Amino acid sequence: LIQNAEDNTYKVKEPSLSFRLVKTDPTETKGSDGVLIVQNNEIGFFTDNIDAICAVGKTTKSKIQGYIGEKGIGFKSVFRVTSNPHIFSNGYAFCLPEQDQETGLGYIVPRWIEKLPQGNDHSHTIIILPLDKAGFGYERIEEMLRDIEPETILFLSKLKKIQIKTDTGYSLTILKDDSKEPLVQILAEANKQSKLSSSVKEFLLHAQSFDKPEDINHEKRIGIGKRVVTIAFPINESKESGGKIFAYLPVRSDTGLPFLINADFILTSSREEIQARVSWNLW
């Protein structure tokens, strides 16, 4: 969801994304253990976006254009936690049920929603995910949200703000200030069990473009001849951040080096690990 928000188009000065985990389900989906409400101040859905999200293996994005997402591994990953995602954007209001009784098809047949849920800003794109899948109830999703670290936003070029809030009182606001780049500051304000805390992490970024060797090719990077690698040096108490690897967003690998590195690595479908034996990742 963060990946999709980074790939979206914005007219506002501060592109932002928020996650709100609530225990009551406004969609009244049977068997749900609360919902995750995702709000993004992008320009909103258009017809081609609807066509792409209702198709299999189709996308409106390409790596040549600079998008960080991978074809076929995008929005439909939400079906891991829900059987009935709801989308409200730019006048569209629909859900994509996992099982559609009329057609016998799931995941790709939109169903229009007449009644908009209350308490949301419908001038933005809103995605509501009823948590009705085994192993992904309220508590599990809260654990996953708590795992999001301030550095998540470091190598993103569009998103400047990420907010997280749960009904149990946990909250986190991450702000990125790159107005003095290559110096980048990340401010994090958290509320954990009524304990307020704030921190500022500073990084010095250096980016360099590399030409792709002629003998290195991959089906997911057709037509790409250059790629940029960026390293970030922690320059204050954030030195514990060193060693982390990013493919725009953090992955679980660690280099052990005293800096962070970001590159267009090809990842596993879970987006958690780098495919170690892929030649594209080695050059």
CSV table of C-alpha atoms in Angstrom, one decimal, residues 5-10 13-16 67 153 155-161 176 178:
chain,number,residue,atom,x,y,z
A,5,ALA,CA,0.9,5.5,-2.7
A,6,GLU,CA,4.5,6.4,-3.8
A,7,ASP,CA,3.6,5.6,-7.4
A,8,ASN,CA,0.5,7.7,-7.4
A,9,THR,CA,0.2,11.2,-8.9
A,10,TYR,CA,-0.3,14.3,-6.7
A,13,LYS,CA,2.6,20.0,-1.8
A,14,GLU,CA,2.7,17.3,0.9
A,15,PRO,CA,1.8,13.9,-0.4
A,16,SER,CA,0.7,11.8,2.5
A,67,TYR,CA,7.5,3.5,-10.7
A,153,ILE,CA,10.1,7.0,4.0
A,155,PHE,CA,14.2,6.8,-0.2
A,156,LEU,CA,10.7,7.7,-1.4
A,157,SER,CA,10.6,10.7,-3.8
A,158,LYS,CA,7.0,11.7,-3.4
A,159,LEU,CA,5.6,10.8,0.1
A,160,LYS,CA,6.5,13.3,2.8
A,161,LYS,CA,4.2,12.1,5.5
A,176,LYS,CA,10.4,13.8,5.8
A,178,ASP,CA,14.4,16.9,2.1
